[in-house]
Amino acid sequence: RTTTTTTQQQRQGQHSSTIYLAIFGCGGLGLSCIMIAQALQNSMRHQREPTTNIPRRLEIVAIDVSAAALQKAKELGATHTILVDRQASSPDVEN
């Protein structure tokens, strides 16, 4: 899917320096993924997009049904959280 998106952006002449990473579930494994993504984000701070020289960014989106789990995800480096309510028709997004 990433390759398809990148190819489409190249065809349209659009280059984005922002990478969005979605973590579905903020249990032990999901929180570990967020910590790894946070380390990756720190290593990307000095990288620039080759064609535009714009600094690269990594946005980490945590998605879960538990507000407490999302709070922990935010503490560990998630830049955005989405609280999914199993009863609601649309999720509650927080930046």
N, CA, C and O atoms as a GROMACS GRO file, in nm:
protein
  380
    1ARG      N    1   0.082  -0.119   0.000
    1ARG     CA    2   0.000   0.000   0.000
    1ARG      C    3   0.086   0.126   0.000
    1ARG      O    4   0.054   0.222  -0.069
    2THR      N    5   0.194   0.126   0.075
    2THR     CA    6   0.284   0.241   0.078
    2THR      C    7   0.343   0.266  -0.060
    2THR      O    8   0.352   0.380  -0.104
    3THR      N    9   0.384   0.159  -0.127
    3THR     CA   10   0.442   0.173  -0.260
    3THR      C   11   0.342   0.237  -0.355
    3THR      O   12   0.378   0.325  -0.433
    4THR      N   13   0.217   0.193  -0.350
    4THR     CA   14   0.114   0.249  -0.435
    4THR      C   15   0.095   0.397  -0.409
    4THR      O   16   0.084   0.476  -0.503
    5THR      N   17   0.091   0.436  -0.282
    5THR     CA   18   0.075   0.577  -0.247
    5THR      C   19   0.193   0.659  -0.296
    5THR      O   20   0.174   0.767  -0.353
    6THR      N   21   0.314   0.609  -0.275
    6THR     CA   22   0.434   0.680  -0.319
    6THR      C   23   0.435   0.695  -0.471
    6THR      O   24   0.467   0.802  -0.522
    7THR      N   25   0.401   0.589  -0.542
    7THR     CA   26   0.397   0.593  -0.687
    7THR      C   27   0.295   0.695  -0.735
    7THR      O   28   0.323   0.772  -0.828
    8GLN      N   29   0.178   0.698  -0.674
    8GLN     CA   30   0.074   0.793  -0.712
    8GLN      C   31   0.119   0.936  -0.687
    8GLN      O   32   0.094   1.025  -0.769
    9GLN      N   33   0.186   0.961  -0.575
    9GLN     CA   34   0.235   1.096  -0.546
    9GLN      C   35   0.338   1.139  -0.650
    9GLN      O   36   0.340   1.255  -0.692
   10GLN      N   37   0.425   1.046  -0.691
   10GLN     CA   38   0.525   1.080  -0.791
   10GLN      C   39   0.460   1.112  -0.924
   10GLN      O   40   0.503   1.204  -0.994
   11ARG      N   41   0.356   1.037  -0.960
   11ARG     CA   42   0.286   1.063  -1.085
   11ARG      C   43   0.221   1.201  -1.086
   11ARG      O   44   0.220   1.268  -1.189
   12GLN      N   45   0.169   1.242  -0.971
   12GLN     CA   46   0.101   1.371  -0.963
   12GLN      C   47   0.198   1.485  -0.933
   12GLN      O   48   0.158   1.602  -0.932
   13GLY      N   49   0.324   1.452  -0.910
   13GLY     CA   50   0.422   1.555  -0.881
   13GLY      C   51   0.413   1.608  -0.740
   13GLY      O   52   0.467   1.715  -0.710
   14GLN      N   53   0.347   1.535  -0.652
   14GLN     CA   54   0.333   1.578  -0.513
   14GLN      C   55   0.429   1.497  -0.427
   14GLN      O   56   0.435   1.374  -0.438
   15HIS      N   57   0.502   1.564  -0.342
   15HIS     CA   58   0.594   1.495  -0.252
   15HIS      C   59   0.560   1.538  -0.111
   15HIS      O   60   0.553   1.657  -0.080
   16SER      N   61   0.538   1.441  -0.026
   16SER     CA   62   0.507   1.470   0.113
   16SER      C   63   0.625   1.429   0.198
   16SER      O   64   0.680   1.320   0.180
   17SER      N   65   0.663   1.513   0.290
   17SER     CA   66   0.772   1.480   0.380
   17SER      C   67   0.719   1.418   0.508
   17SER      O   68   0.798   1.386   0.597
   18THR      N   69   0.589   1.401   0.520
   18THR     CA   70   0.528   1.345   0.640
   18THR      C   71   0.487   1.201   0.615
   18THR      O   72   0.422   1.169   0.516
   19ILE      N   73   0.526   1.114   0.707
   19ILE     CA   74   0.489   0.973   0.704
   19ILE      C   75   0.394   0.950   0.819
   19ILE      O   76   0.424   0.986   0.933
   20TYR      N   77   0.280   0.890   0.792
   20TYR     CA   78   0.182   0.857   0.896
   20TYR      C   79   0.190   0.709   0.926
   20TYR      O   80   0.184   0.626   0.836
   21LEU      N   81   0.205   0.676   1.054
   21LEU     CA   82   0.211   0.537   1.099
   21LEU      C   83   0.097   0.514   1.196
   21LEU      O   84   0.090   0.578   1.301
   22ALA      N   85   0.007   0.422   1.161
   22ALA     CA   86  -0.108   0.392   1.248
   22ALA      C   87  -0.079   0.264   1.326
   22ALA      O   88  -0.039   0.163   1.270
   23ILE      N   89  -0.099   0.272   1.457
   23ILE     CA   90  -0.084   0.157   1.546
   23ILE      C   91  -0.223   0.122   1.597
   23ILE      O   92  -0.285   0.199   1.671
   24PHE      N   93  -0.272   0.006   1.556
   24PHE     CA   94  -0.405  -0.039   1.597
   24PHE      C   95  -0.392  -0.127   1.720
   24PHE      O   96  -0.340  -0.238   1.713
   25GLY      N   97  -0.439  -0.076   1.833
   25GLY     CA   98  -0.430  -0.148   1.959
   25GLY      C   99  -0.310  -0.102   2.039
   25GLY      O  100  -0.197  -0.104   1.990
   26CYS      N  101  -0.333  -0.061   2.162
   26CYS     CA  102  -0.226  -0.007   2.246
   26CYS      C  103  -0.203  -0.094   2.369
   26CYS      O  104  -0.190  -0.044   2.481
   27GLY      N  105  -0.199  -0.224   2.347
   27GLY     CA  106  -0.159  -0.318   2.452
   27GLY      C  107  -0.007  -0.324   2.454
   27GLY      O  108   0.060  -0.229   2.411
   28GLY      N  109   0.047  -0.432   2.504
   28GLY     CA  110   0.192  -0.445   2.515
   28GLY      C  111   0.262  -0.434   2.381
   28GLY      O  112   0.361  -0.361   2.370
   29LEU      N  113   0.215  -0.504   2.281
   29LEU     CA  114   0.278  -0.502   2.149
   29LEU      C  115   0.262  -0.366   2.082
   29LEU      O  116   0.357  -0.313   2.026
   30GLY      N  117   0.143  -0.309   2.089
   30GLY     CA  118   0.119  -0.178   2.028
   30GLY      C  119   0.204  -0.069   2.090
   30GLY      O  120   0.258   0.016   2.020
   31LEU      N  121   0.216  -0.071   2.223
   31LEU     CA  122   0.299   0.029   2.291
   31LEU      C  123   0.446   0.010   2.255
   31LEU      O  124   0.520   0.108   2.243
   32SER      N  125   0.488  -0.114   2.237
   32SER     CA  126   0.626  -0.140   2.194
   32SER      C  127   0.649  -0.082   2.055
   32SER      O  128   0.754  -0.025   2.027
   33CYS      N  129   0.550  -0.097   1.968
   33CYS     CA  130   0.560  -0.039   1.832
   33CYS      C  131   0.570   0.112   1.839
   33CYS      O  132   0.644   0.173   1.761
   34ILE      N  133   0.498   0.173   1.930
   34ILE     CA  134   0.503   0.319   1.945
   34ILE      C  135   0.642   0.363   1.991
   34ILE      O  136   0.694   0.464   1.944
   35MET      N  137   0.701   0.288   2.083
   35MET     CA  138   0.836   0.322   2.130
   35MET      C  139   0.938   0.309   2.017
   35MET      O  140   1.028   0.392   2.004
   36ILE      N  141   0.925   0.205   1.936
   36ILE     CA  142   1.015   0.188   1.821
   36ILE      C  143   0.994   0.302   1.721
   36ILE      O  144   1.091   0.355   1.667
   37ALA      N  145   0.869   0.338   1.697
   37ALA     CA  146   0.839   0.447   1.605
   37ALA      C  147   0.893   0.580   1.658
   37ALA      O  148   0.940   0.664   1.581
   38GLN      N  149   0.888   0.598   1.788
   38GLN     CA  150   0.942   0.720   1.851
   38GLN      C  151   1.093   0.727   1.828
   38GLN      O  152   1.146   0.834   1.799
   39ALA      N  153   1.161   0.614   1.841
   39ALA     CA  154   1.305   0.611   1.815
   39ALA      C  155   1.333   0.643   1.668
   39ALA      O  156   1.428   0.715   1.637
   40LEU      N  157   1.252   0.588   1.579
   40LEU     CA  158   1.266   0.618   1.436
   40LEU      C  159   1.242   0.766   1.409
   40LEU      O  160   1.313   0.829   1.331
   41GLN      N  161   1.141   0.820   1.476
   41GLN     CA  162   1.110   0.962   1.460
   41GLN      C  163   1.230   1.049   1.502
   41GLN      O  164   1.262   1.147   1.436
   42ASN      N  165   1.293   1.012   1.612
   42ASN     CA  166   1.410   1.087   1.658
   42ASN      C  167   1.525   1.079   1.558
   42ASN      O  168   1.597   1.176   1.539
   43SER      N  169   1.542   0.964   1.495
   43SER     CA  170   1.650   0.949   1.397
   43SER      C  171   1.620   1.023   1.266
   43SER      O  172   1.711   1.054   1.190
   44MET      N  173   1.493   1.052   1.241
   44MET     CA  174   1.453   1.121   1.117
   44MET      C  175   1.461   1.273   1.129
   44MET      O  176   1.446   1.343   1.029
   45ARG      N  177   1.482   1.324   1.247
   45ARG     CA  178   1.477   1.470   1.267
   45ARG      C  179   1.573   1.546   1.177
   45ARG      O  180   1.545   1.661   1.140
   46HIS      N  181   1.685   1.486   1.141
   46HIS     CA  182   1.785   1.557   1.063
   46HIS      C  183   1.784   1.517   0.916
   46HIS      O  184   1.867   1.563   0.839
   47GLN      N  185   1.689   1.431   0.877
   47GLN     CA  186   1.678   1.391   0.737
   47GLN      C  187   1.590   1.490   0.661
   47GLN      O  188   1.498   1.550   0.716
   48ARG      N  189   1.621   1.506   0.534
   48ARG     CA  190   1.542   1.595   0.449
   48ARG      C  191   1.497   1.521   0.326
   48ARG      O  192   1.564   1.429   0.279
   49GLU      N  193   1.382   1.561   0.274
   49GLU     CA  194   1.328   1.503   0.151
   49GLU      C  195   1.424   1.539   0.037
   49GLU      O  196   1.454   1.656   0.018
   50PRO      N  197   1.473   1.439  -0.039
   50PRO     CA  198   1.574   1.466  -0.142
   50PRO      C  199   1.531   1.568  -0.248
   50PRO      O  200   1.613   1.650  -0.290
   51THR      N  201   1.407   1.564  -0.292
   51THR     CA  202   1.367   1.651  -0.403
   51THR      C  203   1.328   1.792  -0.360
   51THR      O  204   1.342   1.886  -0.437
   52THR      N  205   1.281   1.807  -0.236
   52THR     CA  206   1.233   1.939  -0.192
   52THR      C  207   1.314   1.998  -0.078
   52THR      O  208   1.297   2.115  -0.044
   53ASN      N  209   1.402   1.918  -0.018
   53ASN     CA  210   1.484   1.960   0.095
   53ASN      C  211   1.400   1.996   0.218
   53ASN      O  212   1.446   2.070   0.306
   54ILE      N  213   1.278   1.945   0.225
   54ILE     CA  214   1.190   1.967   0.340
   54ILE      C  215   1.221   1.861   0.445
   54ILE      O  216   1.237   1.744   0.411
   55PRO      N  217   1.230   1.899   0.573
   55PRO     CA  218   1.257   1.798   0.676
   55PRO      C  219   1.148   1.690   0.679
   55PRO      O  220   1.030   1.720   0.664
   56ARG      N  221   1.188   1.566   0.698
   56ARG     CA  222   1.092   1.456   0.707
   56ARG      C  223   1.035   1.449   0.847
   56ARG      O  224   1.102   1.479   0.946
   57ARG      N  225   0.908   1.408   0.854
   57ARG     CA  226   0.839   1.394   0.982
   57ARG      C  227   0.769   1.260   0.987
   57ARG      O  228   0.726   1.207   0.885
   58LEU      N  229   0.756   1.207   1.107
   58LEU     CA  230   0.680   1.085   1.129
   58LEU      C  231   0.570   1.116   1.228
   58LEU      O  232   0.596   1.156   1.341
   59GLU      N  233   0.446   1.098   1.185
   59GLU     CA  234   0.330   1.117   1.272
   59GLU      C  235   0.285   0.978   1.317
   59GLU      O  236   0.258   0.892   1.234
   60ILE      N  237   0.277   0.958   1.448
   60ILE     CA  238   0.240   0.829   1.505
   60ILE      C  239   0.095   0.838   1.554
   60ILE      O  240   0.065   0.915   1.645
   61VAL      N  241   0.008   0.760   1.494
   61VAL     CA  242  -0.135   0.762   1.526
   61VAL      C  243  -0.169   0.635   1.603
   61VAL      O  244  -0.158   0.524   1.550
   62ALA      N  245  -0.212   0.650   1.728
   62ALA     CA  246  -0.251   0.536   1.812
   62ALA      C  247  -0.403   0.523   1.810
   62ALA      O  248  -0.474   0.622   1.826
   63ILE      N  249  -0.452   0.401   1.790
   63ILE     CA  250  -0.596   0.375   1.781
   63ILE      C  251  -0.631   0.265   1.879
   63ILE      O  252  -0.571   0.158   1.877
   64ASP      N  253  -0.729   0.291   1.966
   64ASP     CA  254  -0.767   0.191   2.066
   64ASP      C  255  -0.908   0.220   2.117
   64ASP      O  256  -0.964   0.327   2.091
   65VAL      N  257  -0.964   0.124   2.189
   65VAL     CA  258  -1.096   0.139   2.250
   65VAL      C  259  -1.086   0.186   2.394
   65VAL      O  260  -1.188   0.213   2.457
   66SER      N  261  -0.964   0.197   2.448
   66SER     CA  262  -0.943   0.235   2.587
   66SER      C  263  -0.876   0.372   2.597
   66SER      O  264  -0.768   0.393   2.540
   67ALA      N  265  -0.940   0.463   2.668
   67ALA     CA  266  -0.882   0.596   2.688
   67ALA      C  267  -0.753   0.588   2.769
   67ALA      O  268  -0.660   0.664   2.744
   68ALA      N  269  -0.747   0.497   2.865
   68ALA     CA  270  -0.627   0.481   2.947
   68ALA      C  271  -0.509   0.432   2.862
   68ALA      O  272  -0.397   0.479   2.879
   69ALA      N  273  -0.535   0.340   2.771
   69ALA     CA  274  -0.430   0.290   2.682
   69ALA      C  275  -0.380   0.400   2.590
   69ALA      O  276  -0.261   0.410   2.562
   70LEU      N  277  -0.472   0.485   2.543
   70LEU     CA  278  -0.432   0.595   2.456
   70LEU      C  279  -0.352   0.700   2.532
   70LEU      O  280  -0.262   0.763   2.476
   71GLN      N  281  -0.384   0.719   2.658
   71GLN     CA  282  -0.306   0.813   2.741
   71GLN      C  283  -0.162   0.763   2.753
   71GLN      O  284  -0.068   0.842   2.742
   72LYS      N  285  -0.146   0.634   2.776
   72LYS     CA  286  -0.011   0.575   2.786
   72LYS      C  287   0.061   0.587   2.651
   72LYS      O  288   0.180   0.616   2.647
   73ALA      N  289  -0.012   0.566   2.542
   73ALA     CA  290   0.046   0.579   2.408
   73ALA      C  291   0.096   0.722   2.385
   73ALA      O  292   0.204   0.742   2.329
   74LYS      N  293   0.019   0.819   2.429
   74LYS     CA  294   0.058   0.960   2.416
   74LYS      C  295   0.186   0.987   2.496
   74LYS      O  296   0.275   1.058   2.450
   75GLU      N  297   0.193   0.929   2.618
   75GLU     CA  298   0.312   0.947   2.701
   75GLU      C  299   0.436   0.886   2.636
   75GLU      O  300   0.547   0.936   2.656
   76LEU      N  301   0.417   0.779   2.559
   76LEU     CA  302   0.530   0.710   2.496
   76LEU      C  303   0.566   0.766   2.360
   76LEU      O  304   0.664   0.722   2.300
   77GLY      N  305   0.489   0.863   2.310
   77GLY     CA  306   0.529   0.928   2.186
   77GLY      C  307   0.428   0.935   2.074
   77GLY      O  308   0.460   0.986   1.966
   78ALA      N  309   0.307   0.885   2.094
   78ALA     CA  310   0.206   0.898   1.988
   78ALA      C  311   0.175   1.045   1.968
   78ALA      O  312   0.154   1.119   2.064
   79THR      N  313   0.170   1.088   1.843
   79THR     CA  314   0.142   1.229   1.813
   79THR      C  315  -0.007   1.255   1.799
   79THR      O  316  -0.053   1.368   1.817
   80HIS      N  317  -0.084   1.151   1.768
   80HIS     CA  318  -0.229   1.162   1.757
   80HIS      C  319  -0.291   1.036   1.818
   80HIS      O  320  -0.230   0.929   1.817
   81THR      N  321  -0.411   1.050   1.870
   81THR     CA  322  -0.483   0.934   1.922
   81THR      C  323  -0.625   0.932   1.866
   81THR      O  324  -0.685   1.036   1.840
   82ILE      N  325  -0.676   0.811   1.849
   82ILE     CA  326  -0.814   0.794   1.806
   82ILE      C  327  -0.880   0.695   1.901
   82ILE      O  328  -0.841   0.579   1.909
   83LEU      N  329  -0.980   0.744   1.974
   83LEU     CA  330  -1.057   0.660   2.065
   83LEU      C  331  -1.176   0.604   1.989
   83LEU      O  332  -1.263   0.679   1.944
   84VAL      N  333  -1.179   0.474   1.975
   84VAL     CA  334  -1.287   0.408   1.902
   84VAL      C  335  -1.391   0.362   2.002
   84VAL      O  336  -1.361   0.284   2.093
   85ASP      N  337  -1.512   0.409   1.985
   85ASP     CA  338  -1.624   0.367   2.068
   85ASP      C  339  -1.700   0.260   1.991
   85ASP      O  340  -1.750   0.285   1.881
   86ARG      N  341  -1.708   0.143   2.047
   86ARG     CA  342  -1.775   0.033   1.977
   86ARG      C  343  -1.922   0.061   1.950
   86ARG      O  344  -1.981   0.000   1.861
   87GLN      N  345  -1.982   0.152   2.024
   87GLN     CA  346  -2.123   0.184   2.008
   87GLN      C  347  -2.146   0.301   1.913
   87GLN      O  348  -2.255   0.313   1.855
   88ALA      N  349  -2.046   0.386   1.895
   88ALA     CA  350  -2.063   0.508   1.814
   88ALA      C  351  -2.041   0.478   1.666
   88ALA      O  352  -1.980   0.377   1.629
   89SER      N  353  -2.091   0.567   1.584
   89SER     CA  354  -2.076   0.550   1.439
   89SER      C  355  -1.947   0.612   1.387
   89SER      O  356  -1.901   0.575   1.278
   90SER      N  357  -1.886   0.705   1.462
   90SER     CA  358  -1.760   0.766   1.419
   90SER      C  359  -1.664   0.777   1.536
   90SER      O  360  -1.708   0.797   1.650
   91PRO      N  361  -1.533   0.764   1.512
   91PRO     CA  362  -1.435   0.770   1.621
   91PRO      C  363  -1.412   0.912   1.670
   91PRO      O  364  -1.444   1.008   1.600
   92ASP      N  365  -1.357   0.925   1.789
   92ASP     CA  366  -1.324   1.053   1.850
   92ASP      C  367  -1.174   1.075   1.829
   92ASP      O  368  -1.093   1.003   1.887
   93VAL      N  369  -1.136   1.173   1.748
   93VAL     CA  370  -0.998   1.196   1.711
   93VAL      C  371  -0.942   1.311   1.795
   93VAL      O  372  -1.006   1.415   1.809
   94GLU      N  373  -0.821   1.290   1.850
   94GLU     CA  374  -0.755   1.394   1.928
   94GLU      C  375  -0.616   1.416   1.871
   94GLU      O  376  -0.544   1.319   1.846
   95ASN      N  377  -0.577   1.541   1.851
   95ASN     CA  378  -0.442   1.574   1.802
   95ASN      C  379  -0.353   1.606   1.918
   95ASN      O  380  -0.235   1.637   1.899
   0.00000   0.00000   0.00000
